[in-house]
Short mmCIF file of C-alpha atoms and ligand atoms in Angstrom, two decimals:
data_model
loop_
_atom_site.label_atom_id
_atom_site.label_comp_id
_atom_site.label_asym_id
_atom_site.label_seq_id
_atom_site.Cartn_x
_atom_site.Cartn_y
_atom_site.Cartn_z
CA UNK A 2 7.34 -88.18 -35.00
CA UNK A 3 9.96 -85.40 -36.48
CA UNK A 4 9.72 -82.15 -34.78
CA UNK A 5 11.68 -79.38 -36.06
CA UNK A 6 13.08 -76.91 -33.42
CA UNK A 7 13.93 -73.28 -35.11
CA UNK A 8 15.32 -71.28 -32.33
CA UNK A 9 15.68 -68.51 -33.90
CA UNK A 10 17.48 -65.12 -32.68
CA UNK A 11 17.57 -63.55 -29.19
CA UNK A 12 15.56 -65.46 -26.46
CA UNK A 13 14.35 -67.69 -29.12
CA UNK A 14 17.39 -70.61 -28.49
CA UNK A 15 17.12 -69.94 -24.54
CA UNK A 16 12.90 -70.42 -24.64
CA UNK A 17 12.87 -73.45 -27.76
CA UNK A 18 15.43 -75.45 -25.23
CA UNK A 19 12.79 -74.83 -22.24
CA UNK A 20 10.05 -76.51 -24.54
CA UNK A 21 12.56 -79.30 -26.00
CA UNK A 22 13.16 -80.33 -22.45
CA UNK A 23 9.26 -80.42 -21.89
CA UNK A 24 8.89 -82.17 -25.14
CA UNK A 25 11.24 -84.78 -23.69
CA UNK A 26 9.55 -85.07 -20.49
CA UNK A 27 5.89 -85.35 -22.33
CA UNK A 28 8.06 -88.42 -24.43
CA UNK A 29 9.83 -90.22 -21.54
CA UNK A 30 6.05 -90.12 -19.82
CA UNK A 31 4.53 -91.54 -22.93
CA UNK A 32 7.10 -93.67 -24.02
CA UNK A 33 6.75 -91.83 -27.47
CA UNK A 34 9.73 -91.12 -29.85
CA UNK A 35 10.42 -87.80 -30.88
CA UNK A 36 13.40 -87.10 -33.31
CA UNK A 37 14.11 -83.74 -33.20
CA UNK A 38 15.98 -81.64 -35.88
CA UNK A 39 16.84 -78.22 -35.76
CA UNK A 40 17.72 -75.86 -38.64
CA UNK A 41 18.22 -71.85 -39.23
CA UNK A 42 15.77 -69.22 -39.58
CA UNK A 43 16.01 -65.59 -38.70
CA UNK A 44 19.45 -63.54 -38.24
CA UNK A 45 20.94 -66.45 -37.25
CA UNK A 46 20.74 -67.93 -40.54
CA UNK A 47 21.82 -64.08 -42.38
CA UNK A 48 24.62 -64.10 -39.94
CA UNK A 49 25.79 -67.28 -41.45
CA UNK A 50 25.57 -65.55 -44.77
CA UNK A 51 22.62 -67.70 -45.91
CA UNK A 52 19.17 -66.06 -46.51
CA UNK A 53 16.83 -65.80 -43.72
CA UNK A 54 14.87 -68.58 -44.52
CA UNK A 55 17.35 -71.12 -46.46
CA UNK A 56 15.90 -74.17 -48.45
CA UNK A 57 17.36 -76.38 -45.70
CA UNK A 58 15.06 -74.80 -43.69
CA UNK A 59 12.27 -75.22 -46.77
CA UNK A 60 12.87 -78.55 -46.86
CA UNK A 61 13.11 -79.56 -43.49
CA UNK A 62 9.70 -77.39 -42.38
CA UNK A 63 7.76 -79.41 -44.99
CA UNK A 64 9.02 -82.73 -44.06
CA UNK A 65 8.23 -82.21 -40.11
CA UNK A 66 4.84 -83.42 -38.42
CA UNK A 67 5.29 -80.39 -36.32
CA UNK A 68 7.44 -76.94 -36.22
CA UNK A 69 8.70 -75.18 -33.07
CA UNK A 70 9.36 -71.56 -33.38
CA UNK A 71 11.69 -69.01 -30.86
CA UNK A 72 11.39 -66.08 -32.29
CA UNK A 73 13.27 -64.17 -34.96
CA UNK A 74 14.46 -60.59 -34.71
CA UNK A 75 17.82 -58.88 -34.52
CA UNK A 76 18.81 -55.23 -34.24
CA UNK A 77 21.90 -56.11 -36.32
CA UNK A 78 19.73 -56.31 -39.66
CA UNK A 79 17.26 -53.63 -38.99
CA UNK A 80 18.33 -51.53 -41.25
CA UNK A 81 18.52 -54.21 -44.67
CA UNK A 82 16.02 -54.12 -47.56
CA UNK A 83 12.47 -56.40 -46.02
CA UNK A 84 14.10 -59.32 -48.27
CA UNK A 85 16.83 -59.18 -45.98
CA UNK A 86 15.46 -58.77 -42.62
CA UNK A 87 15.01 -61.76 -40.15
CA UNK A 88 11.42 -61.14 -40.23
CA UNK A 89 10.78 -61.74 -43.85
CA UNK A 90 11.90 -65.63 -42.59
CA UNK A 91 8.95 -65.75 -40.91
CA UNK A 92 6.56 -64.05 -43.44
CA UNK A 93 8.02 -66.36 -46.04
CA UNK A 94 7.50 -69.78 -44.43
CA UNK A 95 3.88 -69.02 -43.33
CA UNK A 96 2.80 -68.01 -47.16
CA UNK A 97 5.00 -71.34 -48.20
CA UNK A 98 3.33 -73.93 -45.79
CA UNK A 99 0.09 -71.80 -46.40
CA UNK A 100 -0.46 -71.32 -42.62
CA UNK A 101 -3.30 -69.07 -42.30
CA UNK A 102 -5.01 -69.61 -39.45
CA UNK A 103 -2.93 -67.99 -36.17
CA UNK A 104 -4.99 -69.29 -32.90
CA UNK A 105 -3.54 -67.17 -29.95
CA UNK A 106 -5.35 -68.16 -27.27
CA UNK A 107 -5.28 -65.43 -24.45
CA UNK A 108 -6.07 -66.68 -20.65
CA UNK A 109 -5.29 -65.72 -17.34
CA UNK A 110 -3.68 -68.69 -15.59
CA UNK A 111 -4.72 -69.47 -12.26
CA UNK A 112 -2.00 -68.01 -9.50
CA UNK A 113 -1.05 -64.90 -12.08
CA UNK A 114 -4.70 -62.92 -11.49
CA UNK A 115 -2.74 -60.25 -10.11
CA UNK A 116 0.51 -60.07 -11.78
CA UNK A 117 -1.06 -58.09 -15.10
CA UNK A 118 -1.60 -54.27 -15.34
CA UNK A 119 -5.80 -54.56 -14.72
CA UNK A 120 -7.63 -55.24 -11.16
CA UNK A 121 -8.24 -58.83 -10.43
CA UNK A 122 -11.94 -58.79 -11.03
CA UNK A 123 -11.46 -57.27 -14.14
CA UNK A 124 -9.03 -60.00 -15.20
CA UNK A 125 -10.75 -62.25 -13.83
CA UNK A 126 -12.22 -65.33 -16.51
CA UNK A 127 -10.50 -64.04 -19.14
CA UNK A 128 -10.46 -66.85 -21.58
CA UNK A 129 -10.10 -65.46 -25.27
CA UNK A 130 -8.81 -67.22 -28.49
CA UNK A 131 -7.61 -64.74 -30.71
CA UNK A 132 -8.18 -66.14 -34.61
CA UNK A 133 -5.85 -64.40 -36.82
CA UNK A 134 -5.56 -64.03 -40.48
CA UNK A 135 -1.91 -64.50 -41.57
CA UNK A 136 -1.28 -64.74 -44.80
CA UNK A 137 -3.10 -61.80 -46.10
CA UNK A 138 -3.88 -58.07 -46.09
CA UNK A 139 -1.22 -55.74 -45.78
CA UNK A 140 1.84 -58.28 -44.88
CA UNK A 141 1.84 -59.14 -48.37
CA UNK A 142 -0.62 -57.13 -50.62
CA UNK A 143 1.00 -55.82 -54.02
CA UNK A 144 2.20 -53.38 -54.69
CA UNK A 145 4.06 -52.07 -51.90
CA UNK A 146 7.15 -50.14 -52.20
CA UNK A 147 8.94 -47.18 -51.26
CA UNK A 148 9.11 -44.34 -54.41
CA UNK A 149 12.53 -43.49 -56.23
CA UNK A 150 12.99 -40.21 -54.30
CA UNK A 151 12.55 -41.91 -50.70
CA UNK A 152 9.27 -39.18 -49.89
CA UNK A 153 6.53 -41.63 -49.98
CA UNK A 154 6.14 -45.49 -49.55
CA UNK A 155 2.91 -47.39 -50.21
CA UNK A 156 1.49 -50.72 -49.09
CA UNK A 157 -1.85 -52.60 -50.05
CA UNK A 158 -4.52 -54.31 -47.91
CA UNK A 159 -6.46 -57.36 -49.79
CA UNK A 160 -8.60 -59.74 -49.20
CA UNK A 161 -10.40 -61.87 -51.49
CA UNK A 162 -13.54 -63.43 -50.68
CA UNK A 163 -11.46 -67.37 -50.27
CA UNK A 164 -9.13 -65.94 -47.90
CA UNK A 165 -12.17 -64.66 -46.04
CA UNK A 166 -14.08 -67.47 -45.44
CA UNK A 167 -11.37 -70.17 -45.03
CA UNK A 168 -10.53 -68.10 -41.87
CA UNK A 169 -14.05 -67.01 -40.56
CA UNK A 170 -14.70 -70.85 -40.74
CA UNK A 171 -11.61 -71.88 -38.17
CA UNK A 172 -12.66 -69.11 -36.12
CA UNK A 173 -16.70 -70.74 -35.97
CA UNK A 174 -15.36 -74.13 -35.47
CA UNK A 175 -13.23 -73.24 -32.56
CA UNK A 176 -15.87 -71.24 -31.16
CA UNK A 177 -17.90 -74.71 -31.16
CA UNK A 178 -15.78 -76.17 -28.69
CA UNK A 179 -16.07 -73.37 -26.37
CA UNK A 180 -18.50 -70.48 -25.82
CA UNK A 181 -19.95 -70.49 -29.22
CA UNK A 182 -19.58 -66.88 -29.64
CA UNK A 183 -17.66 -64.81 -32.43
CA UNK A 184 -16.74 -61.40 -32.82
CA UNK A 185 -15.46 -60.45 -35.76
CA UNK A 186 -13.32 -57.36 -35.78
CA UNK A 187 -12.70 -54.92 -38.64
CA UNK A 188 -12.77 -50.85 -39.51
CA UNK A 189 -16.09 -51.53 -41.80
CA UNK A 190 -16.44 -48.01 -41.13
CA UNK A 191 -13.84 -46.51 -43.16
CA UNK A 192 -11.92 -49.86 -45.11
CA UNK A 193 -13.62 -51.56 -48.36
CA UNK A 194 -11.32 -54.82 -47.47
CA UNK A 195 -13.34 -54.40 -43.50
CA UNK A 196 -17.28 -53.97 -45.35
CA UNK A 197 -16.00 -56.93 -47.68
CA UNK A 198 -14.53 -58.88 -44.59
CA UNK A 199 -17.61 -58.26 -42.38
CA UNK A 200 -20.53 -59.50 -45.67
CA UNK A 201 -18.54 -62.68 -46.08
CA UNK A 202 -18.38 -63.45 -42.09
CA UNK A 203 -22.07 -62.67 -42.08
CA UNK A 204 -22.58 -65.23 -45.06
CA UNK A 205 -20.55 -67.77 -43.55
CA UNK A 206 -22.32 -67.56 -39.85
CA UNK A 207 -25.23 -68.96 -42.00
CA UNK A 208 -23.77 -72.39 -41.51
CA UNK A 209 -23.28 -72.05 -37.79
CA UNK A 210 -26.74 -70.95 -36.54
CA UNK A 211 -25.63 -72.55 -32.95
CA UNK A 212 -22.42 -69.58 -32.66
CA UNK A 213 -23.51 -66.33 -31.86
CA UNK A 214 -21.88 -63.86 -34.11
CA UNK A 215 -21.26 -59.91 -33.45
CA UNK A 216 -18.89 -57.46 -34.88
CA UNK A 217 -16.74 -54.64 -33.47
CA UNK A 218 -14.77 -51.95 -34.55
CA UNK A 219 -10.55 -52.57 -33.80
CA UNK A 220 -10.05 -49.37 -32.06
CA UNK A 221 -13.60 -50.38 -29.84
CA UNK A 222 -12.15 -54.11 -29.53
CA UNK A 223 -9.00 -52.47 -28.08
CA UNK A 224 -10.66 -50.65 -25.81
CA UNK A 225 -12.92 -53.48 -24.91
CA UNK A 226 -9.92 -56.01 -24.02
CA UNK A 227 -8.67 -53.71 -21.59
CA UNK A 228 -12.02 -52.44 -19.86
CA UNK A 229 -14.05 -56.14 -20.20
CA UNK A 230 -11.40 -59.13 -21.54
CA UNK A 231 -13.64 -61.35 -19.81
CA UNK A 232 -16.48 -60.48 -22.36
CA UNK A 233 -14.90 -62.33 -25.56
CA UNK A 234 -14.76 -65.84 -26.26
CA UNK A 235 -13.64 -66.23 -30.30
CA UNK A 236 -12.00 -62.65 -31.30
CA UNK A 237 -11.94 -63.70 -35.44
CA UNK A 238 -9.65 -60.40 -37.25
CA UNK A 239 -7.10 -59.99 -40.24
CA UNK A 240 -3.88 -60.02 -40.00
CA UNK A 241 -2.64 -56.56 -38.74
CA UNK A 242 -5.33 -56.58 -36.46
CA UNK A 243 -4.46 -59.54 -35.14
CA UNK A 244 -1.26 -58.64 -34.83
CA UNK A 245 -2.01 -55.89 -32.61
CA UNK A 246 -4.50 -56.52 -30.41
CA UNK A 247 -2.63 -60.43 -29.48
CA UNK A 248 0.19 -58.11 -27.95
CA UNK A 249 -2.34 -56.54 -26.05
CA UNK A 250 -3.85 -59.52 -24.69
CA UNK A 251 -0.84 -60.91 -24.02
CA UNK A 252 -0.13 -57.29 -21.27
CA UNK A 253 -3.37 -58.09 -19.90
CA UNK A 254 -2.86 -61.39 -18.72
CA UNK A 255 -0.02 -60.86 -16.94
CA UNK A 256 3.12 -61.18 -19.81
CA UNK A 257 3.78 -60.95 -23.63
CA UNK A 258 6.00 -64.03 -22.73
CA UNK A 259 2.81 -66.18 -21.51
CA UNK A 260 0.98 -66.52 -24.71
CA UNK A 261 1.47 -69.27 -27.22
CA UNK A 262 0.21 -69.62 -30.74
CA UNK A 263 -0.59 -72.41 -33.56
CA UNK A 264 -0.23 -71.31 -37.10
CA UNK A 265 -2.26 -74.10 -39.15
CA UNK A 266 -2.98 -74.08 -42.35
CA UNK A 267 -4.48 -77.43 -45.06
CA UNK A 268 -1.71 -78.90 -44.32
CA UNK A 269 1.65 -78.00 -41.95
CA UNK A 270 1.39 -76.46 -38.86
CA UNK A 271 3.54 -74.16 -36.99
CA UNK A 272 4.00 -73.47 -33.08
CA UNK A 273 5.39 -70.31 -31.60
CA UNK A 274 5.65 -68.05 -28.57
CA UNK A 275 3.82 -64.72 -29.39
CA UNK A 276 6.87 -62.74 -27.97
CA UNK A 277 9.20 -61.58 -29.90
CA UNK A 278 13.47 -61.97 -29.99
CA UNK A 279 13.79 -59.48 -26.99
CA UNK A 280 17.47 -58.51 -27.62
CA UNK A 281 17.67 -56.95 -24.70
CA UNK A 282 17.12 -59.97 -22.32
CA UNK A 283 18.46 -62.58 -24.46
CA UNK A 284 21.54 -64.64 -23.21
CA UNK A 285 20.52 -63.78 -20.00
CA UNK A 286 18.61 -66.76 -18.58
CA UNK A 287 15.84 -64.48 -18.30
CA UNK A 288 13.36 -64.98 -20.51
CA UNK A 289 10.29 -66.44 -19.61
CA UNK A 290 9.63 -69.95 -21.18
CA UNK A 291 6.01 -70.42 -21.09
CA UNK A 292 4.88 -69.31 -24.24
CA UNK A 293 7.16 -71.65 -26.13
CA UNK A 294 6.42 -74.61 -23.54
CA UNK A 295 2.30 -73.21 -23.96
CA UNK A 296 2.81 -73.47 -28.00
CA UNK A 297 4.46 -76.84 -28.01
CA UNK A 298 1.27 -78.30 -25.89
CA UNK A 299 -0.54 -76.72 -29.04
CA UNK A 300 2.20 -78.96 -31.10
CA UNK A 301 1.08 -81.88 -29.40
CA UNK A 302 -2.79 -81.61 -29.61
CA UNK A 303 -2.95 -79.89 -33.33
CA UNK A 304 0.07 -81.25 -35.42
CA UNK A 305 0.58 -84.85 -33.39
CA UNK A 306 -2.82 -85.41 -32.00
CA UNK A 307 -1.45 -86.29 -28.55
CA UNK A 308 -4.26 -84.50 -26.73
CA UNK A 309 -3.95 -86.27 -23.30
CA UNK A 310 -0.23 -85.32 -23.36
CA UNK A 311 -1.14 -81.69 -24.13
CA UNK A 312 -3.41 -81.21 -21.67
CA UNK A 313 -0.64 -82.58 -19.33
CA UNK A 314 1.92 -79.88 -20.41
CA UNK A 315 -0.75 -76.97 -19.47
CA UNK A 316 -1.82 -78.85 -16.31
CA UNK A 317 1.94 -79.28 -15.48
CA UNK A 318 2.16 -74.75 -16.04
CA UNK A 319 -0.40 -74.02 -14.12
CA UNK A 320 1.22 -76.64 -10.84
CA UNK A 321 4.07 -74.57 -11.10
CA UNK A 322 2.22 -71.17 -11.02
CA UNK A 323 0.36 -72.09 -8.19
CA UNK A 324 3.35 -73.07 -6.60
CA UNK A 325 4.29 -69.33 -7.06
CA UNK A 326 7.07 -70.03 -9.59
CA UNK A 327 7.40 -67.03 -11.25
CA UNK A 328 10.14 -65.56 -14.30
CA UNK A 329 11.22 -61.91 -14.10
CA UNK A 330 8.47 -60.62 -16.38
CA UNK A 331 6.12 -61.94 -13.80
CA UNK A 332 7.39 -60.03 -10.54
CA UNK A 333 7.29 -56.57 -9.84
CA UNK A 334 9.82 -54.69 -7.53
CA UNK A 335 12.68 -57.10 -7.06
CA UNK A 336 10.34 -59.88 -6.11
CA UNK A 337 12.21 -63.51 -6.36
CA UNK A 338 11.77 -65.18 -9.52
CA UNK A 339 13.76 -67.95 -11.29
CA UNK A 340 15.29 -68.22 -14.93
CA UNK A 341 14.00 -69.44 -17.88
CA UNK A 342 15.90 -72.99 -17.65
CA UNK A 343 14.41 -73.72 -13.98
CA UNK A 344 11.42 -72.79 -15.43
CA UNK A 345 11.28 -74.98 -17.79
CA UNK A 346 12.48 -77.47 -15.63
CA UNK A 347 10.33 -77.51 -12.68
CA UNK A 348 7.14 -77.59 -15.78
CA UNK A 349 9.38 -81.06 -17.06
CA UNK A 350 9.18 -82.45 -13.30
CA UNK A 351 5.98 -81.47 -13.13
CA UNK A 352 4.59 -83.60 -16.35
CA UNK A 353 6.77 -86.86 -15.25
CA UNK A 354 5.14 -86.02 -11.36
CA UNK A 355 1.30 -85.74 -12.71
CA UNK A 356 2.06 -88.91 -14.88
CA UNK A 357 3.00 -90.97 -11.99
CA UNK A 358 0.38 -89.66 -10.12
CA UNK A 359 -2.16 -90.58 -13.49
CA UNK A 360 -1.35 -94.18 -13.81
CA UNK A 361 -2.00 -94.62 -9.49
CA UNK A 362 -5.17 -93.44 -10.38
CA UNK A 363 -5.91 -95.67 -13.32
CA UNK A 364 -4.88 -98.72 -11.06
CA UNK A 365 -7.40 -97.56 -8.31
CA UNK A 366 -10.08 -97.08 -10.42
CA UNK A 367 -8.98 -97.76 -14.28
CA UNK A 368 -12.57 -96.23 -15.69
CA UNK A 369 -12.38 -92.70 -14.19
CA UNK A 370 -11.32 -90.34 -16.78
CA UNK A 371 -10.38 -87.34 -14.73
CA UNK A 372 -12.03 -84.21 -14.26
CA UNK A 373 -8.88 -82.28 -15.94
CA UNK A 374 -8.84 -83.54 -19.31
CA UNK A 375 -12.45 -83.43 -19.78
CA UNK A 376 -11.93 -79.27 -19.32
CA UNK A 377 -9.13 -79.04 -21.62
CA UNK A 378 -10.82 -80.87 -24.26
CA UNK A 379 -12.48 -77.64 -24.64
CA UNK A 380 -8.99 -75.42 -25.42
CA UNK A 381 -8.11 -74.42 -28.63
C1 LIG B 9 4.01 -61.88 -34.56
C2 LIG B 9 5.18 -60.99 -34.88
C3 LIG B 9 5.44 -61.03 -36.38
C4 LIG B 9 4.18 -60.52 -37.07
C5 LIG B 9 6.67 -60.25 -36.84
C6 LIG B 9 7.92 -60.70 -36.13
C7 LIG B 9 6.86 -60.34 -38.33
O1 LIG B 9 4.96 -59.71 -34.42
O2 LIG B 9 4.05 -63.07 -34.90
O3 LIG B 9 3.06 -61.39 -33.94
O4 LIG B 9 3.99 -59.31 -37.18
O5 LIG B 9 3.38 -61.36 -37.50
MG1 LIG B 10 3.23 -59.51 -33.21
#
């Protein structure tokens, strides 16, 4: 199985090492083989003087059963035309491997209740999957463009009624294996693309008469994940939207740097931390590893199938939370937290721990499938 790690700029290298060493923990376990490969992507491929997303990269990304994403982002090339910014890397290789369906699932872990901005009961049960459009509206609707003169600058939001549907139907078959609820999000109030968005959802809900379907303003749904997170199951949106309001789930739960996403598409599929490169921290040993190690359990259930050894990985984060392992982001006021590499560390002990502990059980009783991974069947 050929995984290809793209670390990325800032905390992306520090974070996509946390998750390799997980990766290699989840193998060892197993006694699967993993060949990993790594390649350039980001600033750290400009700074090379390649483009930000070189054909090696190409290449290698559609030859991989899975991708693993750090993050790309550098203040260095902030200021180049969008062809030559890091980010357009990342724009690119989602339209190329046609990735567009972004699951961000948003949950408060057990052990981190407190450690977000809300009040423990309000936090508490929050268990959303965010299902985000990603290869449309206005990332990459023509024509965009700022005017000869520098005074105005334009961009285009589109959606066709295929790009619609493909989506709203992820969003309704995830919502299957959990709450079987939907809400779709849009501005049908003031956006043609939102009253087009919102008739095709509506026609596609036809086929799942079992999901319960609503719709909500974005500015409402923003409002709503801070006063009631606990209130959404499926959160289906487009791809600003979704852009948006996963940050903000991500603050509610505790840290930006817990959340993990799959970005799926017919064919590829590719797995990274919601977080961004965070210049500031990176280098620093400081970053916090979870969403990377979260994103390459989604690796291992929706690109290699391993959904045993997935559920393993999450099982293995939430041990050490409990345990009251925490990284900086997760602390307030000088409390004691660890770096991102004993982080990721005490996760891999963790996995090879619960794996020892797995096969005991299976000799004492070798028909008992345990409680856990009947539960995280269930996650996205
Ligand atoms: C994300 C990021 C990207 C996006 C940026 C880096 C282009 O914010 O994945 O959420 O806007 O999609
Ligand atoms: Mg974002």
């Amino acid at each position: 199985m050929q995984i290809l790690l793209l670390p990325g700029d800032g905390i992306g290298p520090e974070v996509v090492a946390g998750a390799k060493r997980v990766l290699e923990a989840v193998a060892a376990a197993f006694g699967h083989q993993f060949t990993f490969r790594e390649e350039l992507i980001g600033g750290a491929a400009l700074r090379r003087g390649l483009p930000p997303l070189p054909e090696s990269t190409l290449a290698a990304a559609r030859a991989a059963d899975g991708i693993l994403l750090g993050a790309v982002g550098d203040p260095e090339f902030d200021t180049g035309d969008s062809s030559r910014r890091p980010e357009a890397a990342l724009l690119k290789i989602r339209r190329e491997l046609n990735l567009y369906a972004n699951l961000r699932p948003a949950r408060v872990w057990a052990g981190l209740e407190d450690a977000g901005p809300l009040k423990p009961e309000v936090l508490a049960g929050t268990d959303m999957l965010i299902v985000r459009e990603l290869t449309g509206g206005l990332y990459y609707g023509e024509p965009r463009g700022i005017s000869e003169d520098g005074n105005s600058a334009h961009n285009t939001m589109r959606y066709s009624r295929m790009e619609i549907e493909r989506i709203a139907r992820r969003a309704f078959d995830a919502a299957r294996g959990r709450l079987q609820r939907v809400t779709s999000v849009d501005k049908a109030n003031v956006l043609e693309t939102s009253r087009l968005w919102r008739q095709v959802v509506i026609d596609v809900a036809r086929d799942y008469p079992d999901v319960r379907l609503d719709h909500m303003y974005v500015d409402a749904c923003a409002m709503k994940i801070a006063l009631a997170p606990s209130s959404f199951d499926v959160i289906l949106t487009e791809n600003l939207f979704g852009d948006i309001l996963s940050d903000e789930a991500g603050a509610i739960v505790g840290s930006l740097g817990l959340l993990p996403s799959a970005s799926l598409g017919d064919g590829g599929a590719l797995f990274e931390p919601v977080h961004g490169s965070a210049p500031d921290i990176a280098g620093k040993n400081a970053a916090n590893p979870i969403g990377a190690i979260a994103s390459a359990a989604m690796l291992l259930r929706h690109a290699l199938g391993l959904n045993t050894e997935a559920d393993i990985v999450e099982h293995a984060i939430e041990t050490v939370l409990r345990a009251g392992l925490r990284t900086r982001d997760l602390v307030t006021n000088g409390a004691p937290s660890v770096g991102t590499g004993a982080m990721a560390a005490a996760i891999a002990a963790a996995i090879a721990q619960q794996r020892g502990a797995d096969s005991e059980e299976r000799r004492a009783a070798p028909s008992t499938r345990s409680a856990r991974s009947g539960r995280a069947a269930t996650r996205p």
